[in-house]
Protein backbone atom coordinates (compact mmCIF):
# COMPACT_ATOMS: atom_id res chain seq x y z
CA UNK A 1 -9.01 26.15 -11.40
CA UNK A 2 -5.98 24.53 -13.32
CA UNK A 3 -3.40 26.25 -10.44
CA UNK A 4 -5.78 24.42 -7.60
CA UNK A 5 -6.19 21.12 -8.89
CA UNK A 6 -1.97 20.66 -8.40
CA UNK A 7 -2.46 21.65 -4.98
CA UNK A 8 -5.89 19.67 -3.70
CA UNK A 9 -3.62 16.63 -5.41
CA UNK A 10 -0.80 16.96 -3.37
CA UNK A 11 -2.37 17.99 -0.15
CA UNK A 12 -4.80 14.96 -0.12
CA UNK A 13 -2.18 12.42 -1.69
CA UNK A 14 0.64 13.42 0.54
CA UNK A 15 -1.12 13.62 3.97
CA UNK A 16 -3.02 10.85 3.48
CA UNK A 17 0.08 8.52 2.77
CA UNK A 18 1.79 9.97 5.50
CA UNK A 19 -1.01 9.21 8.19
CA UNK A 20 -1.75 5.62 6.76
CA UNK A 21 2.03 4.91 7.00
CA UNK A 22 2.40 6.07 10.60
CA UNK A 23 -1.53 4.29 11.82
CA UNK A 24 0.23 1.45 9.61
CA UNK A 25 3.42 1.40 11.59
CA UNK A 26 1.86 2.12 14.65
CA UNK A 27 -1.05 -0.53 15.18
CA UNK A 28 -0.36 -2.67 12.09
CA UNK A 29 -3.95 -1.58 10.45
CA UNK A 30 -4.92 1.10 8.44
CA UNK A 31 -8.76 2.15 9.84
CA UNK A 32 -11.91 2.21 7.40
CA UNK A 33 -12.09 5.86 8.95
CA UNK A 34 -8.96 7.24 7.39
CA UNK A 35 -9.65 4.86 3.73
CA UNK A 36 -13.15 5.38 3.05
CA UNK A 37 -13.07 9.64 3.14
CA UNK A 38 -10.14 9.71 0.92
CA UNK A 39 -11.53 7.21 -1.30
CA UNK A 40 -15.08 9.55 -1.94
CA UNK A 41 -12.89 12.28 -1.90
CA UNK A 42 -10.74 11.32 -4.90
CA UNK A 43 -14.03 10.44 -6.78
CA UNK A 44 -15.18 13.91 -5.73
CA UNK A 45 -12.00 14.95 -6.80
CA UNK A 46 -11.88 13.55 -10.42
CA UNK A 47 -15.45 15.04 -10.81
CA UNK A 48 -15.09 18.38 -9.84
CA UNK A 49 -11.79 18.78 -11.68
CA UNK A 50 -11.48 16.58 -14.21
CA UNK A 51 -15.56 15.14 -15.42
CA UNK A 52 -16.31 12.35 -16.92
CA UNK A 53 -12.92 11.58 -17.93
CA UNK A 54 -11.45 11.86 -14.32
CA UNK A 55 -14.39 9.48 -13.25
CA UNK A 56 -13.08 7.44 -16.24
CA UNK A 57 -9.28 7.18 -14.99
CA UNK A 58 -10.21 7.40 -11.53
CA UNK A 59 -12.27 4.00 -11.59
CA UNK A 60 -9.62 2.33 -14.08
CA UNK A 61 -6.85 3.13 -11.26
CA UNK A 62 -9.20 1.71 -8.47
CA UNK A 63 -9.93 -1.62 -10.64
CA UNK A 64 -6.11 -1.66 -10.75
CA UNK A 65 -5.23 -0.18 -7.29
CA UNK A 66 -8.52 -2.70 -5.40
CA UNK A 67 -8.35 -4.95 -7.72
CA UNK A 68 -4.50 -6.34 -7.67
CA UNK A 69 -4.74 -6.21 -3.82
CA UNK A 70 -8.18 -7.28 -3.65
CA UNK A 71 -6.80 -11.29 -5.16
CA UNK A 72 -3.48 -10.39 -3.06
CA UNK A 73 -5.72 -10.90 0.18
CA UNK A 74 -7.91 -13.39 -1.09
CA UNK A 75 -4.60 -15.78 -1.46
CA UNK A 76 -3.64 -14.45 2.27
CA UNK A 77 -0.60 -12.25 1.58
CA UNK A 78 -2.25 -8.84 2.02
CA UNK A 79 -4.18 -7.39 5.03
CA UNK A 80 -7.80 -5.29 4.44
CA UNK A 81 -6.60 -2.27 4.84
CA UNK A 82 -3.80 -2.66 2.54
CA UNK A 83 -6.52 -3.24 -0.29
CA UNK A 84 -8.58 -0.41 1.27
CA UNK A 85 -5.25 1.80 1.54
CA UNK A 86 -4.53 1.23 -2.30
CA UNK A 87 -7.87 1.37 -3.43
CA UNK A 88 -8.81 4.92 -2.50
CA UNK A 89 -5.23 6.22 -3.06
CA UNK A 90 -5.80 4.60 -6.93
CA UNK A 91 -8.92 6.21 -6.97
CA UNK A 92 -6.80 9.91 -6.97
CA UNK A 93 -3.70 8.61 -9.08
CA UNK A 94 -5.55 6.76 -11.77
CA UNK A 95 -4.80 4.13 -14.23
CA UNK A 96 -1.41 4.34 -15.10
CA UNK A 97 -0.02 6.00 -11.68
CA UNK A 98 -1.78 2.96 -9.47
CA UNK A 99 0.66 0.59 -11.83
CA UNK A 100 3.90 3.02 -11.69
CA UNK A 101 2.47 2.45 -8.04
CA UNK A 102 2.41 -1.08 -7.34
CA UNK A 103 5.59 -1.75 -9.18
CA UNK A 104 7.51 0.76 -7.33
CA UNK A 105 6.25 -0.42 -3.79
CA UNK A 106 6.37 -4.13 -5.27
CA UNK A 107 10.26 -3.31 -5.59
CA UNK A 108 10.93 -1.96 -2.57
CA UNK A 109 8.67 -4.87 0.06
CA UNK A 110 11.58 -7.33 -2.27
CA UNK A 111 14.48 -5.53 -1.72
CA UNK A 112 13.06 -4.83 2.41
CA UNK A 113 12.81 -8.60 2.68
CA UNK A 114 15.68 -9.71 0.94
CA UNK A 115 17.72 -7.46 3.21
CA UNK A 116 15.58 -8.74 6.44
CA UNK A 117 16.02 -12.33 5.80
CA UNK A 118 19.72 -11.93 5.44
CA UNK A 119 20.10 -9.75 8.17
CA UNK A 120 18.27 -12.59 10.40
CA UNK A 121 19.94 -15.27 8.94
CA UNK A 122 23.59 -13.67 9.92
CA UNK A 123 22.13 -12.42 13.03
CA UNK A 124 20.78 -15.62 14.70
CA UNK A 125 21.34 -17.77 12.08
CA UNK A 126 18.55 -19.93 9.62
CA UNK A 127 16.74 -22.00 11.63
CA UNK A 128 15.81 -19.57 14.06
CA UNK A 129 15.15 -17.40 11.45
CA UNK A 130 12.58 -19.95 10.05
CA UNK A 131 10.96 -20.46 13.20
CA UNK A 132 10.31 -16.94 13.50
CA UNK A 133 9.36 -16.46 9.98
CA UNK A 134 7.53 -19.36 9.30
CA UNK A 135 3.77 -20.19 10.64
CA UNK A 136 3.75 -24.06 10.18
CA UNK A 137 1.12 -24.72 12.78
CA UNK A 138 2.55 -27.89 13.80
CA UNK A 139 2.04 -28.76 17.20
CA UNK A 140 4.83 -28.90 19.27
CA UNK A 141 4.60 -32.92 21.05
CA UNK A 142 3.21 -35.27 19.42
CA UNK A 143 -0.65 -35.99 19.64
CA UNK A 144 -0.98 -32.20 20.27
CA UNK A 145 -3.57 -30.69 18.36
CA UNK A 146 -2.70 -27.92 15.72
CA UNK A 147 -2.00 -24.32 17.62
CA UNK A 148 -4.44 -21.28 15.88
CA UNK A 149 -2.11 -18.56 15.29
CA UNK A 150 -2.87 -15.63 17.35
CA UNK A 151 -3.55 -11.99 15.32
CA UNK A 152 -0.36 -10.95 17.50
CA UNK A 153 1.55 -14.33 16.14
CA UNK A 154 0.85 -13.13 12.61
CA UNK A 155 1.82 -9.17 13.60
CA UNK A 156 5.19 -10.56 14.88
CA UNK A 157 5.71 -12.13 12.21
CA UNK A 158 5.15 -9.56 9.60
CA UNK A 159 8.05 -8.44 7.98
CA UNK A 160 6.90 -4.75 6.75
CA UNK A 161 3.65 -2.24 7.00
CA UNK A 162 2.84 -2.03 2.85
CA UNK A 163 1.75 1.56 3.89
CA UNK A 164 5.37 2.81 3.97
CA UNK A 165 5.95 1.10 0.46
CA UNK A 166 3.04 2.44 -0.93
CA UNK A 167 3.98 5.86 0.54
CA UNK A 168 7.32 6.22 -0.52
CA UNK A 169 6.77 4.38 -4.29
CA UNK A 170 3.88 7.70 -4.36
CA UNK A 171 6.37 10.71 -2.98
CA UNK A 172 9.76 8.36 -5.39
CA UNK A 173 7.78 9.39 -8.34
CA UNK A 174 6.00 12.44 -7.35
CA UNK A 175 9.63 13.78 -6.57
CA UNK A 176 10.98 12.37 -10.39
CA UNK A 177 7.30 13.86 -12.16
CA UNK A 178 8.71 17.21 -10.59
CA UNK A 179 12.73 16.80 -11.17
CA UNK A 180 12.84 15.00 -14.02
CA UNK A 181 9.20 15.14 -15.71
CA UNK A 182 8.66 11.66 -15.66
CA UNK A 183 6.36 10.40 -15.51
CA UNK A 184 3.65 12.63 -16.36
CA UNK A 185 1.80 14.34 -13.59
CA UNK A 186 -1.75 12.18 -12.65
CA UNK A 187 -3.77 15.30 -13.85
CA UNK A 188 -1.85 15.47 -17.02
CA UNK A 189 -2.57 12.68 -18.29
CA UNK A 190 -6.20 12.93 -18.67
C-alpha cells in the first residue's frame, strides 16, 4: 500500500493541474465538473490511505487552500473556480503543502504582472496601458450613464489564468521534494 499511495498522489495531482490549467487557459473558467471529483477524491484519498489523520490534514489544507481564496473572491480579485481549483487540490496536499502552495503561485502571478505591466507600458506606453488595465466605469460623455462591464471586458482584461500558477508552484516543489528533499513529500508528513 505504501508503494501506491506515491503513485495515486501524483497521478491525480499532476493530471488534474494540467487539465485545470489548459480549461483555465482555454475558456478562462475552471468547470465544477473537473473541481468537485477531485475534491471527493482527495478526501477519499486521505481516508483510504492515510485515516483519520489524512482526514485531519486534508481538511486543514482545504480551510487553507478554500479558505484564503474563498475572502480573495469575496473582495473581487479571484474568480469561483480559482477557489474551487485550490480547494480540492488543498484537499490532496494538506496543511502545510496548500501554504508552500499559495506562496509559490503568489510569487510567480507578482513577478507575471510586474513583467506584463512593463512590457505594456514600453510597448504602447502608460496611458494606454491604464485604459486597458483599468475598469473605471466612467462613462465616456458627459451625462452618460455608468457602462456595466461585460464578462468579456473583465476576460480581456485579465492579466493571467491562476491555474497555471497554481500548477507550476505544485510540479516547482514536487520537482525540489524529489531533487532536493525539500520539502517533505505531502504523505510524509502525516
Amino acid at each position: 500500500m505504501d508503494q501506491i499511495q506515491p503513485v495515486v498522489f501524483l497521478v491525480a495531482v499532476i493530471g488534474y493541474t494540467v487539465a485545470a490549467t489548459i480549461w483555465d487557459q482555454k475558456f478562462y473558467k475552471i468547470p465544477n465538473k473537473l473541481t468537485l471529483p477531485m475534491f471527493f477524491a482527495g478526501w477519499i484519498y486521505q481516508g483510504v490511505f492515510d485515516q483519520f489523520a489524512g482526514l485531519a490534514t486534508g481538511g486543514l489544507g482545504f480551510l487553507v487552500g478554500f479558505g484564503v481564496l474563498f475572502l480573495l473572491w469575496m473582495i473581487g480579485t479571484a474568480g469561483g473556480g480559482d477557489v474551487k481549483l485550490f480547494g480540492a487540490l488543498s484537499v490532496w496536499m494538506g496543511f502545510k503543502w496548500s501554504l508552500y502552495i499559495l506562496i509559490v503561485s503568489t510569487f510567480i502571478v507578482v513577478l507575471v504582472t510586474i513583467c506584463i505591466v512593463i512590457g505594456n507600458v514600453l510597448m504602447i506606453g502608460p496611458k494606454r496601458m491604464k485604459k486597458k488595465m483599468l475598469a473605471t466605469g466612467k462613462p465616456t460623455k458627459a451625462g452618460e450613464k455608468r457602462k456595466v462591464e461585460t464578462v468579456e471586458e473583465k476576460q480581456q482584461r485579465r492579466i493571467m489564468a491562476y491555474a497555471l500558477p497554481i500548477a507550476l508552484a505544485t510540479w516547482g516543489l514536487l520537482a525540489m521534494a524529489y531533487t532536493v528533499n525539500w520539502p517533505p513529500l505531502p504523505w510524509t508528513l502525516i
